[in-house]
PDB file of C-alpha atoms in Angstrom:
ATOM      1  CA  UNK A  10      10.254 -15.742 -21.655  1.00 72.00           C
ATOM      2  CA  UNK A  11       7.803 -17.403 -19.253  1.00 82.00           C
ATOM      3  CA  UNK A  12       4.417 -19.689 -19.681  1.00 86.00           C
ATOM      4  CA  UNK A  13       1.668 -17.629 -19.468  1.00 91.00           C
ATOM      5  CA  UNK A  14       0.236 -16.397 -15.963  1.00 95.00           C
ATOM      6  CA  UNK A  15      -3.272 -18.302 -15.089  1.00 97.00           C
ATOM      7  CA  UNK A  16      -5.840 -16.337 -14.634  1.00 97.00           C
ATOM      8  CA  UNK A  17      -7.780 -15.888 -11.387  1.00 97.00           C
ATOM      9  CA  UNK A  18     -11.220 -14.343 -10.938  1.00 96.00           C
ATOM     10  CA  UNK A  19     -11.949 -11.894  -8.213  1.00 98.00           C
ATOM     11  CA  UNK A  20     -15.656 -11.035  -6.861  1.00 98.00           C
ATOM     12  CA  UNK A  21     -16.918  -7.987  -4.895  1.00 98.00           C
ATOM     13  CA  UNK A  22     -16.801  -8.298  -0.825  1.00 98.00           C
ATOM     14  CA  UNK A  23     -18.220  -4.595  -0.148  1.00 98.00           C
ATOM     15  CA  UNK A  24     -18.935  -1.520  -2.035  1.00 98.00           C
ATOM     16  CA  UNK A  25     -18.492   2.347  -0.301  1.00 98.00           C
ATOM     17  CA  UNK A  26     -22.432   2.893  -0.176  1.00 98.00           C
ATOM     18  CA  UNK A  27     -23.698   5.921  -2.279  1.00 97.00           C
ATOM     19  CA  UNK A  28     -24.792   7.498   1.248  1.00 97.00           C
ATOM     20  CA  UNK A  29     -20.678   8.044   1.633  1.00 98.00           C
ATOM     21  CA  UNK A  30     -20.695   9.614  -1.823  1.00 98.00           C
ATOM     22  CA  UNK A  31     -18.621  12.592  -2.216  1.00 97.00           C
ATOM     23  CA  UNK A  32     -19.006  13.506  -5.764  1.00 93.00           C
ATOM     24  CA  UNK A  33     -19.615  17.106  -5.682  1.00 91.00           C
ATOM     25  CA  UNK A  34     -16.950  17.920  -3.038  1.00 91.00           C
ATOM     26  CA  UNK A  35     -13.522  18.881  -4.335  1.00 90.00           C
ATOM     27  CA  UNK A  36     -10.221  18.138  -2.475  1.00 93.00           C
ATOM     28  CA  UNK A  37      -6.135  19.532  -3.089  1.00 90.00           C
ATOM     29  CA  UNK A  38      -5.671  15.760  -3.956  1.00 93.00           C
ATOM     30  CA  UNK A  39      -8.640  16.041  -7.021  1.00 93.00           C
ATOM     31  CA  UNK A  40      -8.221  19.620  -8.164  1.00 91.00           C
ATOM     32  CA  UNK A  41      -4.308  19.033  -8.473  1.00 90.00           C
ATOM     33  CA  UNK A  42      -5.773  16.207 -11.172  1.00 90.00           C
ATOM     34  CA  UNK A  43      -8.650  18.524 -12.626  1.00 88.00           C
ATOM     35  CA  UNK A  44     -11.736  15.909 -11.875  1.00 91.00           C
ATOM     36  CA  UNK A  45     -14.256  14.741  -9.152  1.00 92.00           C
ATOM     37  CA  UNK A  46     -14.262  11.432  -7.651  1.00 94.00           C
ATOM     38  CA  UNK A  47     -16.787  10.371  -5.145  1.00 96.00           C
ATOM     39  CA  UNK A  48     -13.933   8.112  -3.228  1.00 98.00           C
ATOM     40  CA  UNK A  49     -10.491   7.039  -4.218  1.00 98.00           C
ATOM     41  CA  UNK A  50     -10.029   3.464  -1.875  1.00 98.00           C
ATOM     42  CA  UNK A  51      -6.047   2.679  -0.879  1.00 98.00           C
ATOM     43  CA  UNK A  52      -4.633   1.313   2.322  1.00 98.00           C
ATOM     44  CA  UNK A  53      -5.983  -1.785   2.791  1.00 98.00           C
ATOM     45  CA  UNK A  54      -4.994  -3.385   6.468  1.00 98.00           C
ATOM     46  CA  UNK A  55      -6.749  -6.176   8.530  1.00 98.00           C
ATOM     47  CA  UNK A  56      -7.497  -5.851  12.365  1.00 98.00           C
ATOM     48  CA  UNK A  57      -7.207  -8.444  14.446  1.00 97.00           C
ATOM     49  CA  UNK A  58     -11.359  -8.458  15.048  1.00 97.00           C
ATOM     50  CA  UNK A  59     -11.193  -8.826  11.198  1.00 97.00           C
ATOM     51  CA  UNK A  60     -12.247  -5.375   9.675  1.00 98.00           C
ATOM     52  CA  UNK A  61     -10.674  -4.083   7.100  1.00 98.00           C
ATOM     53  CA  UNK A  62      -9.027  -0.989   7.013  1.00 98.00           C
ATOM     54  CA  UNK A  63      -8.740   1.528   4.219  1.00 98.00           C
ATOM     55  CA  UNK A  64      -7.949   5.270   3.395  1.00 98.00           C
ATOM     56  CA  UNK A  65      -9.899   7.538   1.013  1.00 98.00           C
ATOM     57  CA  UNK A  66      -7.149   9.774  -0.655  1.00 98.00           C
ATOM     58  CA  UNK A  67      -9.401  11.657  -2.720  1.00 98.00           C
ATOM     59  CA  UNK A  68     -11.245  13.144   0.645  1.00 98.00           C
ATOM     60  CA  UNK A  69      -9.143  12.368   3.282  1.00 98.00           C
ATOM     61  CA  UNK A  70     -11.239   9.854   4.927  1.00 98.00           C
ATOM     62  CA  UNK A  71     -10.255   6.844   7.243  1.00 98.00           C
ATOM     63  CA  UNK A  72     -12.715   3.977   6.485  1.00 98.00           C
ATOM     64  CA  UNK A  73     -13.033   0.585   8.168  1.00 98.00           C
ATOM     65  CA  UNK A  74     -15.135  -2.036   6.746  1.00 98.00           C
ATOM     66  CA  UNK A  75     -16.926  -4.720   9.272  1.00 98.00           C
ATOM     67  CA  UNK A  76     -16.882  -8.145   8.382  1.00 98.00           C
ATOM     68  CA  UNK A  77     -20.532  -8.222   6.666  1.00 98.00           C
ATOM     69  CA  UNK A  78     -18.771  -5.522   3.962  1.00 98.00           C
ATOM     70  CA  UNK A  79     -20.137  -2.274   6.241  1.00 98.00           C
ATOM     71  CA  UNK A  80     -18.211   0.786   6.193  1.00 98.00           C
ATOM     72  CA  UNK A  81     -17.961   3.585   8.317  1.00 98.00           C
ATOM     73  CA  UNK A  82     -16.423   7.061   8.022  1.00 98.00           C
ATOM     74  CA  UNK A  83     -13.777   6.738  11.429  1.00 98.00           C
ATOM     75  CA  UNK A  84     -12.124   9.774  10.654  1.00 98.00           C
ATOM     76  CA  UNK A  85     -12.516  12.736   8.278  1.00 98.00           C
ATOM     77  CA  UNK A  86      -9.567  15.496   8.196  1.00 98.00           C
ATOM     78  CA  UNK A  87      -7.781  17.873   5.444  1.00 97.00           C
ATOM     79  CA  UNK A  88      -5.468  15.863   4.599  1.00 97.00           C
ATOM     80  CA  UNK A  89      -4.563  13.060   1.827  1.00 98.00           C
ATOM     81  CA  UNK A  90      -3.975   9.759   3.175  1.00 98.00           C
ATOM     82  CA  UNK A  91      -2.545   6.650   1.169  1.00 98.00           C
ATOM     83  CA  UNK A  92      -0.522   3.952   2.827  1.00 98.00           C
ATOM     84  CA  UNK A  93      -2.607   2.465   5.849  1.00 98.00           C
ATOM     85  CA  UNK A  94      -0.669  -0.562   8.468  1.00 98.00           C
ATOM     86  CA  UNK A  95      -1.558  -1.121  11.951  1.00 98.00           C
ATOM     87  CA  UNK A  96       0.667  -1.445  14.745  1.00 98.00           C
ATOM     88  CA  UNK A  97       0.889  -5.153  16.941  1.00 97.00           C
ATOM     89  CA  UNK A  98      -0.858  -2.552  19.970  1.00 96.00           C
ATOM     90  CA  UNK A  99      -3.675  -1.829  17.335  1.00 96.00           C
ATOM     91  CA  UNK A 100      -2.874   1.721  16.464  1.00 96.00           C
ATOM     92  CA  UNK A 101      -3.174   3.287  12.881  1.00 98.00           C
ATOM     93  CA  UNK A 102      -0.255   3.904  10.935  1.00 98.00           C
ATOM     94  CA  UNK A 103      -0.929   6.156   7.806  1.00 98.00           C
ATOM     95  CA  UNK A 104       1.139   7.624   5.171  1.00 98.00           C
ATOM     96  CA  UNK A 105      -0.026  10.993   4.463  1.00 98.00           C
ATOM     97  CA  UNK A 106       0.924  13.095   1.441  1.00 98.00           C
ATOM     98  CA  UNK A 107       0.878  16.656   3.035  1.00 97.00           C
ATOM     99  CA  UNK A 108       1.420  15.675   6.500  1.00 97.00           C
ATOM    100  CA  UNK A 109       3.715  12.809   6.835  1.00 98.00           C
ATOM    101  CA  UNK A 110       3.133   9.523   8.925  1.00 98.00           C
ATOM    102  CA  UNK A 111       0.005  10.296  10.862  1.00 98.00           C
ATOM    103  CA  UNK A 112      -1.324   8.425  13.873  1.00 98.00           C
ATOM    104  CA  UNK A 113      -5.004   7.162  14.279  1.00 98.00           C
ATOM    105  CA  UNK A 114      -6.222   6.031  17.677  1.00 97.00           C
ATOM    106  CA  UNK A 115      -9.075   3.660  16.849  1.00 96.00           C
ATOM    107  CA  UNK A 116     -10.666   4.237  20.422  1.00 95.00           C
ATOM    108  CA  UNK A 117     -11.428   7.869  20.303  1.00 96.00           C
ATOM    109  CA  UNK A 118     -11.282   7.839  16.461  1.00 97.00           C
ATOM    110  CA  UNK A 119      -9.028  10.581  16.597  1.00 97.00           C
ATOM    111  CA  UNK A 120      -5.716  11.023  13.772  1.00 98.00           C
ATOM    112  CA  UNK A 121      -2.415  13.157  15.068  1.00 98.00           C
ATOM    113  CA  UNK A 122       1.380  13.730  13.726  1.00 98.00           C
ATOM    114  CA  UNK A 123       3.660  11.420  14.672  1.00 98.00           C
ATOM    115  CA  UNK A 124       6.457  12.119  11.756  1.00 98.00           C
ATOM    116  CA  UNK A 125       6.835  15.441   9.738  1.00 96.00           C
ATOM    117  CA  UNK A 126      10.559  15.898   9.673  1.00 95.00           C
ATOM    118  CA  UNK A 127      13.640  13.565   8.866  1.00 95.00           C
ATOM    119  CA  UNK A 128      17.159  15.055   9.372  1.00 87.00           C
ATOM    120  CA  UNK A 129      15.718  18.040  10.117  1.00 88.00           C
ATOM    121  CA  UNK A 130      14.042  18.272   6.316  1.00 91.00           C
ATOM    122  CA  UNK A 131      10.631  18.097   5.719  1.00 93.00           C
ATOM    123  CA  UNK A 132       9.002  14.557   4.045  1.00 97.00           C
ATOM    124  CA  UNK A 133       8.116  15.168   0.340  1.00 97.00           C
ATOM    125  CA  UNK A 134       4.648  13.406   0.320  1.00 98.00           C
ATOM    126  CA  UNK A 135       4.488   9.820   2.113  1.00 98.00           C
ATOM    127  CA  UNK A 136       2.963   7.075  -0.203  1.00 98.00           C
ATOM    128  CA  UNK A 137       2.610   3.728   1.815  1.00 98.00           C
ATOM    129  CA  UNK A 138       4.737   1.883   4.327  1.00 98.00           C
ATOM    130  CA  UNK A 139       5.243  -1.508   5.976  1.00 98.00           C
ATOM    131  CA  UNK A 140       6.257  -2.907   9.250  1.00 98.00           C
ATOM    132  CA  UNK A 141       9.219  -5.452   9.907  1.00 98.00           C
ATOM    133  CA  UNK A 142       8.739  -8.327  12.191  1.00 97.00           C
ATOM    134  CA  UNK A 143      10.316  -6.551  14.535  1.00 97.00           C
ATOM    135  CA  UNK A 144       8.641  -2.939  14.278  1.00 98.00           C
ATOM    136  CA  UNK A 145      10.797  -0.906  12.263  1.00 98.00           C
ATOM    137  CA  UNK A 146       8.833   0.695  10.001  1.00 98.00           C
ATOM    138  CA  UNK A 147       9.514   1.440   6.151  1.00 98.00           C
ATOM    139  CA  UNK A 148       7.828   4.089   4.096  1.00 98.00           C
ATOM    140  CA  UNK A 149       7.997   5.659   1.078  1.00 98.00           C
ATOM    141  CA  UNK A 150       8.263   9.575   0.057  1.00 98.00           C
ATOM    142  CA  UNK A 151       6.921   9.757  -3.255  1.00 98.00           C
ATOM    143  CA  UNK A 152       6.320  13.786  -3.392  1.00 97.00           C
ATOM    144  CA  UNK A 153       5.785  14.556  -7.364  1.00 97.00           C
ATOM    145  CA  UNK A 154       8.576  12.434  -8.327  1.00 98.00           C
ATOM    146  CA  UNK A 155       8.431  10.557 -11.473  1.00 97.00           C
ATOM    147  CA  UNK A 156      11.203   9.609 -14.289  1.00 96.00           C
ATOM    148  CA  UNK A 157      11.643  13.758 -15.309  1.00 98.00           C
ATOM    149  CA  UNK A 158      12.226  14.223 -11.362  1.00 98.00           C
ATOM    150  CA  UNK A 159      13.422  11.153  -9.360  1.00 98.00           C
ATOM    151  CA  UNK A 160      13.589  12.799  -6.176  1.00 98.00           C
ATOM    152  CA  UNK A 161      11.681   9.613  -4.237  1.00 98.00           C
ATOM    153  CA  UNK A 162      13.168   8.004  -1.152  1.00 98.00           C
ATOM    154  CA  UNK A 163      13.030   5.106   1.178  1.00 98.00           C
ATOM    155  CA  UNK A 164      13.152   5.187   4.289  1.00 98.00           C
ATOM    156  CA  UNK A 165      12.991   2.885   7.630  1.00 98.00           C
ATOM    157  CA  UNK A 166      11.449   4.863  10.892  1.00 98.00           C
ATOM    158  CA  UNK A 167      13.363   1.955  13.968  1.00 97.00           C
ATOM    159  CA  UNK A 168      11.279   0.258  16.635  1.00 97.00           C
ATOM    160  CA  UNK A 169      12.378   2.768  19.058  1.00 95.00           C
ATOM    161  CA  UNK A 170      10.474   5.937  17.291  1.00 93.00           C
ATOM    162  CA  UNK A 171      13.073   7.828  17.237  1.00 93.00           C
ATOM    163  CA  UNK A 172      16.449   6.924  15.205  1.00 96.00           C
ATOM    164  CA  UNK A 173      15.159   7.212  10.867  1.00 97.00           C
ATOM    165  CA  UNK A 174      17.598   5.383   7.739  1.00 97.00           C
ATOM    166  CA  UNK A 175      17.393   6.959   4.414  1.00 98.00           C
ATOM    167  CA  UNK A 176      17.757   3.450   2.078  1.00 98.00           C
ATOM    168  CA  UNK A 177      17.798   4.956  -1.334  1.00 98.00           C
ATOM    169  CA  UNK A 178      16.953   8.004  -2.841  1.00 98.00           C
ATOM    170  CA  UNK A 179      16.752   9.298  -6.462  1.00 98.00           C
ATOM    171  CA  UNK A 180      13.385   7.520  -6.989  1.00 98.00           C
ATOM    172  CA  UNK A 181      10.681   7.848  -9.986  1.00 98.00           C
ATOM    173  CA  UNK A 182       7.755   7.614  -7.832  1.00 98.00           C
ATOM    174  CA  UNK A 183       8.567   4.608  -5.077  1.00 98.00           C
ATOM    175  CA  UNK A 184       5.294   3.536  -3.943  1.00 98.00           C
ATOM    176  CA  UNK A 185       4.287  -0.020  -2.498  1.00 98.00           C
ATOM    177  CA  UNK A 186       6.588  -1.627  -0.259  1.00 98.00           C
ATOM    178  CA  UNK A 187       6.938  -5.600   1.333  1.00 98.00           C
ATOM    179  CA  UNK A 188       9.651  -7.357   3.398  1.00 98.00           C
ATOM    180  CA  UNK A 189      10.776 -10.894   1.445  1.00 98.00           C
ATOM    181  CA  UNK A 190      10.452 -13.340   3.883  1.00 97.00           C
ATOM    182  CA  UNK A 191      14.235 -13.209   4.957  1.00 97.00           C
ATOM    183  CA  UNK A 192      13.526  -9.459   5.936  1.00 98.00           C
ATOM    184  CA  UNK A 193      17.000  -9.079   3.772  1.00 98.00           C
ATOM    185  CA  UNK A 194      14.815  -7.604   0.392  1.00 98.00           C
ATOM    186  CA  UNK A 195      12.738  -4.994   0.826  1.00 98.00           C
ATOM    187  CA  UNK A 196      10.775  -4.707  -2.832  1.00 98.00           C
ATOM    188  CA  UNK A 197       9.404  -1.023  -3.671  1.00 99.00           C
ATOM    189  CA  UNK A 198       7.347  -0.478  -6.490  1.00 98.00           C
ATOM    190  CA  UNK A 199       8.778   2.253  -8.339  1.00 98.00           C
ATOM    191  CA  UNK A 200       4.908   3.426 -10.433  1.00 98.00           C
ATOM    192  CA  UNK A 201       6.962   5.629 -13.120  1.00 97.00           C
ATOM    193  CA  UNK A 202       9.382   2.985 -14.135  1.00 98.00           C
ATOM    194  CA  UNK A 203       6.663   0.290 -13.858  1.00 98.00           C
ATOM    195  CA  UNK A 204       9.200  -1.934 -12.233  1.00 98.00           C
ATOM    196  CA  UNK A 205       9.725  -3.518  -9.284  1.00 98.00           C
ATOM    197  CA  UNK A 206      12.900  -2.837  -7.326  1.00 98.00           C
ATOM    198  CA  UNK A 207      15.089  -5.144  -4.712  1.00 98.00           C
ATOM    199  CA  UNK A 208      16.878  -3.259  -1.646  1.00 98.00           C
ATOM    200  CA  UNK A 209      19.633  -6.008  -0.382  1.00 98.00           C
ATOM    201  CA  UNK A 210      19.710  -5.326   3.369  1.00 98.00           C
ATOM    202  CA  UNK A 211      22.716  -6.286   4.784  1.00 97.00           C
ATOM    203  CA  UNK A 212      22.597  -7.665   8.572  1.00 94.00           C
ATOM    204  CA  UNK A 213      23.185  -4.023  10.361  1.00 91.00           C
ATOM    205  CA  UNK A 214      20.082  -2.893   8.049  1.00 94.00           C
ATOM    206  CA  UNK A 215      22.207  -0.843   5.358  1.00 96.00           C
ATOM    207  CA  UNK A 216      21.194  -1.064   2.116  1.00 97.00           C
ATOM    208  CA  UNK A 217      23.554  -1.873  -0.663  1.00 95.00           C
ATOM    209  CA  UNK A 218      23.270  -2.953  -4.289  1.00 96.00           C
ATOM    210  CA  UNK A 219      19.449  -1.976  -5.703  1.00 98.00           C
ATOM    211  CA  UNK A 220      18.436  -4.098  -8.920  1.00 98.00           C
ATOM    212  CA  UNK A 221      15.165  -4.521 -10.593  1.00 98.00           C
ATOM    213  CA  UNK A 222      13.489  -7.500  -9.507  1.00 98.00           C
ATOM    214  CA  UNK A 223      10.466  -7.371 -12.214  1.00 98.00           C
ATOM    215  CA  UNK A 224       9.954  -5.297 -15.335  1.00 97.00           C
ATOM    216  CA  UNK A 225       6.396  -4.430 -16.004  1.00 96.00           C
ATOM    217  CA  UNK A 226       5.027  -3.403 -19.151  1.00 93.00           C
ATOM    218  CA  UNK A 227       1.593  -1.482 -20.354  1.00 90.00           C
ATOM    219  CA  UNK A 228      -1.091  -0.085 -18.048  1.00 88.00           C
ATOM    220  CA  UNK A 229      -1.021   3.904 -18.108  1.00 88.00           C
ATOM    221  CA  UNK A 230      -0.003   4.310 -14.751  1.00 92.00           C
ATOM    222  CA  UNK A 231       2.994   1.339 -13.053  1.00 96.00           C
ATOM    223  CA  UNK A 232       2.672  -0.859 -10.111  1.00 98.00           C
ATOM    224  CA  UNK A 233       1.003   0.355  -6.671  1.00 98.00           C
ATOM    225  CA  UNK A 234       0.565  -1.707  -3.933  1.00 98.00           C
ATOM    226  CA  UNK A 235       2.301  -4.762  -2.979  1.00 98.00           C
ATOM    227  CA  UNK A 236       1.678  -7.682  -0.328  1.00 98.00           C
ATOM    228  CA  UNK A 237       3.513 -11.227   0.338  1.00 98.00           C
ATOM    229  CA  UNK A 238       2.504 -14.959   0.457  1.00 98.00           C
ATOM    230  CA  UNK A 239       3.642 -17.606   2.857  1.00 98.00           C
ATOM    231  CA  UNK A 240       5.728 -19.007  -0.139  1.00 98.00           C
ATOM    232  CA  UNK A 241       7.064 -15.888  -0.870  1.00 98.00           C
ATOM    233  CA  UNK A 242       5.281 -15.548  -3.680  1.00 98.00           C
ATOM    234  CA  UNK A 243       5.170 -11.215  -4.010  1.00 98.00           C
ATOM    235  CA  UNK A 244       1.466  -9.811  -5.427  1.00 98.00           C
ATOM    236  CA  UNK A 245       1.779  -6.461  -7.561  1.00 98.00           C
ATOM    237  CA  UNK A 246      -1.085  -3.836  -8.078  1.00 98.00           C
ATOM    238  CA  UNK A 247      -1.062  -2.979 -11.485  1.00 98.00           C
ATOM    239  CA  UNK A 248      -2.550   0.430 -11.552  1.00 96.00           C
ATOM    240  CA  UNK A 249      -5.060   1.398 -13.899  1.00 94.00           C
ATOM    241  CA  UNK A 250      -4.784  -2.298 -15.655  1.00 96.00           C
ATOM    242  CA  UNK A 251      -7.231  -3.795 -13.226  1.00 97.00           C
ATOM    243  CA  UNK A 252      -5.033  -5.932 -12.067  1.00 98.00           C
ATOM    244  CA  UNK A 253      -2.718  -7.669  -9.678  1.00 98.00           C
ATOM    245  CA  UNK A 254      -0.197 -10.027 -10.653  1.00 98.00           C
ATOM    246  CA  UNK A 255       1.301 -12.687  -8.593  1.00 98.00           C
ATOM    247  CA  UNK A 256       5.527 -13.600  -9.382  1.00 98.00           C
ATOM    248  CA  UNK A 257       7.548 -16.434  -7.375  1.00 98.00           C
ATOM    249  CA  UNK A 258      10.518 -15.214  -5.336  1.00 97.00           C
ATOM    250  CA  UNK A 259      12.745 -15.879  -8.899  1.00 97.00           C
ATOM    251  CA  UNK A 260      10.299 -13.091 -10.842  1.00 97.00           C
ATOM    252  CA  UNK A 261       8.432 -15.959 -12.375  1.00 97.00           C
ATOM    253  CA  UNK A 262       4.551 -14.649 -13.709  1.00 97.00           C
ATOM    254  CA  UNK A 263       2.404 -17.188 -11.846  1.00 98.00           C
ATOM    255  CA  UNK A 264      -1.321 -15.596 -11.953  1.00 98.00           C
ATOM    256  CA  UNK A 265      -3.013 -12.490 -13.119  1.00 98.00           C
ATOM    257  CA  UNK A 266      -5.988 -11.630 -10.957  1.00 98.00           C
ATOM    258  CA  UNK A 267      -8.563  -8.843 -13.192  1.00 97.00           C
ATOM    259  CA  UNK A 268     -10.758  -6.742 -11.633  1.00 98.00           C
ATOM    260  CA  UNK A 269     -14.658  -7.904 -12.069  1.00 98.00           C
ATOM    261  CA  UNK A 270     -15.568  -4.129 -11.466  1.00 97.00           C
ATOM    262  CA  UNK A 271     -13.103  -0.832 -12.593  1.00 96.00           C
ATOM    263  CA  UNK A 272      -9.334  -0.573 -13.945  1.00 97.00           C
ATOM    264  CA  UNK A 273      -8.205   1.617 -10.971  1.00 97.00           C
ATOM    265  CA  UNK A 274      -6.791  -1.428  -8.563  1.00 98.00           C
ATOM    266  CA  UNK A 275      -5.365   0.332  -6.047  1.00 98.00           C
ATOM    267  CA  UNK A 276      -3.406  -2.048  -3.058  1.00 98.00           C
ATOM    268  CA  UNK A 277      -3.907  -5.731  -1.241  1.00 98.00           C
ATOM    269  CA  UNK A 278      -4.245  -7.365   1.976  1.00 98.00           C
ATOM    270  CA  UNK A 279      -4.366 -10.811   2.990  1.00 98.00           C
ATOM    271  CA  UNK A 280      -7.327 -11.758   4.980  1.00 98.00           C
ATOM    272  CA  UNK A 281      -9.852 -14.249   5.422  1.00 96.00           C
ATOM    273  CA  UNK A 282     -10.625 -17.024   7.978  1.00 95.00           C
ATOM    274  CA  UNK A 283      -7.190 -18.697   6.700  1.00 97.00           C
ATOM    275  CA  UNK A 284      -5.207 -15.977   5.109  1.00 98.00           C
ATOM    276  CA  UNK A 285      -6.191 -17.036   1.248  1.00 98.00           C
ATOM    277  CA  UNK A 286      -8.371 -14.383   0.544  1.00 98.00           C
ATOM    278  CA  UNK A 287      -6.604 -11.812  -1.613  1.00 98.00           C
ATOM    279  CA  UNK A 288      -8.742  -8.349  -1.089  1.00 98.00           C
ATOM    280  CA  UNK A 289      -7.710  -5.577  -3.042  1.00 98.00           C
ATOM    281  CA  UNK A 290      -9.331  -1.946  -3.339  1.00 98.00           C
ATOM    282  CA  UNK A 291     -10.489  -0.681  -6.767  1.00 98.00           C
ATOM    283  CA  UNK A 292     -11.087   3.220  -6.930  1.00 97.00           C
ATOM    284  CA  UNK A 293     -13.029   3.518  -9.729  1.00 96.00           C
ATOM    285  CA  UNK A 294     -16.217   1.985  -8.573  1.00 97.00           C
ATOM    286  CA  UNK A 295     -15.142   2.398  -4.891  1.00 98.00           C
ATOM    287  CA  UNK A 296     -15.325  -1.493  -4.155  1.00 98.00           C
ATOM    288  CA  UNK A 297     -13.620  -3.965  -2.427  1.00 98.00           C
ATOM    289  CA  UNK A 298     -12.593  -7.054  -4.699  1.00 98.00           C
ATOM    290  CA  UNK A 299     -11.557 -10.346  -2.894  1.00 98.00           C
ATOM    291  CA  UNK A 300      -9.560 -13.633  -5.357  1.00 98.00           C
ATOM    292  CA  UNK A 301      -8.526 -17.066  -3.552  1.00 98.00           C
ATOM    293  CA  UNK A 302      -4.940 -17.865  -3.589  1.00 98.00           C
ATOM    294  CA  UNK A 303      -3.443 -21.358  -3.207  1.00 96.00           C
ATOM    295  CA  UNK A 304      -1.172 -19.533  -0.537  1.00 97.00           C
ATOM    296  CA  UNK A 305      -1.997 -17.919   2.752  1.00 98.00           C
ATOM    297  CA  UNK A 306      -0.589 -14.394   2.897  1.00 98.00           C
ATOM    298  CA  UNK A 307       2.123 -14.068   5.403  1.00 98.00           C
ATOM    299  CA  UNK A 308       1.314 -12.788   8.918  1.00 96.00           C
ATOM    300  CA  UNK A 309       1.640  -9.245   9.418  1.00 97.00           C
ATOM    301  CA  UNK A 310       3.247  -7.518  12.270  1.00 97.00           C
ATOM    302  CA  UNK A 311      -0.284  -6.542  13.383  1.00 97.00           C
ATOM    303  CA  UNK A 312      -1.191  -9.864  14.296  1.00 96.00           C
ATOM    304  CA  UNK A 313       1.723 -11.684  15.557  1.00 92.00           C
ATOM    305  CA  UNK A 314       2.913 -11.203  19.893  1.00 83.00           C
TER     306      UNK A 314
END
């Protein structure tokens, strides 16, 4: 239907040290999937001093990464982080699958509730989220939804902290989530479809008339994370394919970017000294995989005000 994707190479920019190895210790998250992992990398989010942020799901660990590729353990807690954004003030947002959205004060390295409860029902399990230019924040409430159970949902937490939207429910697994550029799409990845799904927004913020933006095929998991150029241009995690794809705002294939380490490509973030450098986590091996892109990625609320 369309040419061919090019293909883009990507190269490692850090690698969890064996030192944070956690190989022999188990975890809810790994003994509800019968294995051992020493680290399972999601959450990627620049700061504006340039480290990288990240989550460990498998251990429930909140990582940054310097710019020289160091990491350190900022927090450790039972619980199992996924989705990771920061806040324009520099606060940690993180989706959390057993306790909601959790809040992580970089200063005293501390993590707290901040949401547990929406319409007086507890969250499912959160999965990742993404802040509007104007600080509403949408997440995702995955739970153990999938095409046998679509009980996912969407939902948007306002600016003011307070008031939350339910956008859609009846979900197979929504996961990654990115504002077009318009803020009047907000694309979900939907892992047990392996599609890619548009929420219209109409001006008041309702949502109204879902569609499938982009039908995946293959891989043995769906799509995960998600990020956005400067031309709109929308990047896809391909779980377990080692891969992330990059499709113009029509749902045209433009590159494929593999994995130079495992299959388990995880999320992206945009970084680098002029936003072209594509870094995206890969749990296998526990690395940290960076790609150029022609495009810069487009700011996030983190760094704009």
């Amino acid at each position: 239907m369309y040419p061919p994707a090019q293909h883009l190479d990507t190269e490692v920019f850090a690698r969890l040290p064996e030192a944070l190895y956690l190989t022999h210790q188990s975890s809810s998250w790994l003994a509800a999937r019968h294995t051992k992992m020493h680290s399972f990398l999601e959450g990627p989010a620049f700061d504006r001093a340039g480290n990288l942020w990240c989550v460990d799901l498998a251990h429930g660990r909140i990582l940054r990464v310097n710019p020289a590729g160091e990491f350190e353990v900022v927090v450790s807690y039972e619980g199992e982080p996924n989705g990771l954004k920061i806040h324009r003030d520099g606060s940690i947002f993180v989706a959390d699958h057993l306790h909601g959205l959790m809040l992580v004060d970089p200063l005293t390295k501390s993590i707290t509730p901040y949401l547990q409860n929406v319409h007086r029902e507890g969250l499912r399990g959160l999965n990742d989220l993404f802040f509007a230019s104007n600080g509403d924040l949408y997440f995702t409430d995955q739970g153990e939804s999938a095409l046998e159970n679509p009980t996912g949902r969407v939902f948007r937490l306002r600016a003011d902290g307070q008031t939350v939207d339910l956008l859609m429910e009846g979900l197979a697994g929504p996961n990654g989530l990115v504002l077009n550029k318009a803020e009047n799409v907000l694309y979900v990845a939907i892992t047990y479809d392996n599609a890619i799904y548009a929420l219209r927004l109409e001006p008041g913020g309702k949502m109204k008339k879902a569609g499938r933006f982009v039908q995946l095929s293959g891989s043995t998991a769906g799509p995960d994370g998600l990020a956005l150029d400067e031309s709109g241009n929308l990047a896809i995690v391909h779980a377990q394919a080692g891969t992330v794809w990059l499709f113009s705002p029509l749902g045209e294939p433009l590159y494929r970017i593999r994995s130079c380490t495992g299959m388990r490509t995880t999320n992206v973030a945009f970084g680098g000294s002029d936003g072209r450098t594509l870094y995206i986590t890969e749990a296998e091996q526990g690395a940290i995989l960076m790609a150029r892109l022609p495009q810069p990625g487009r700011l996030m609320y983190s760094h704009t005000g």
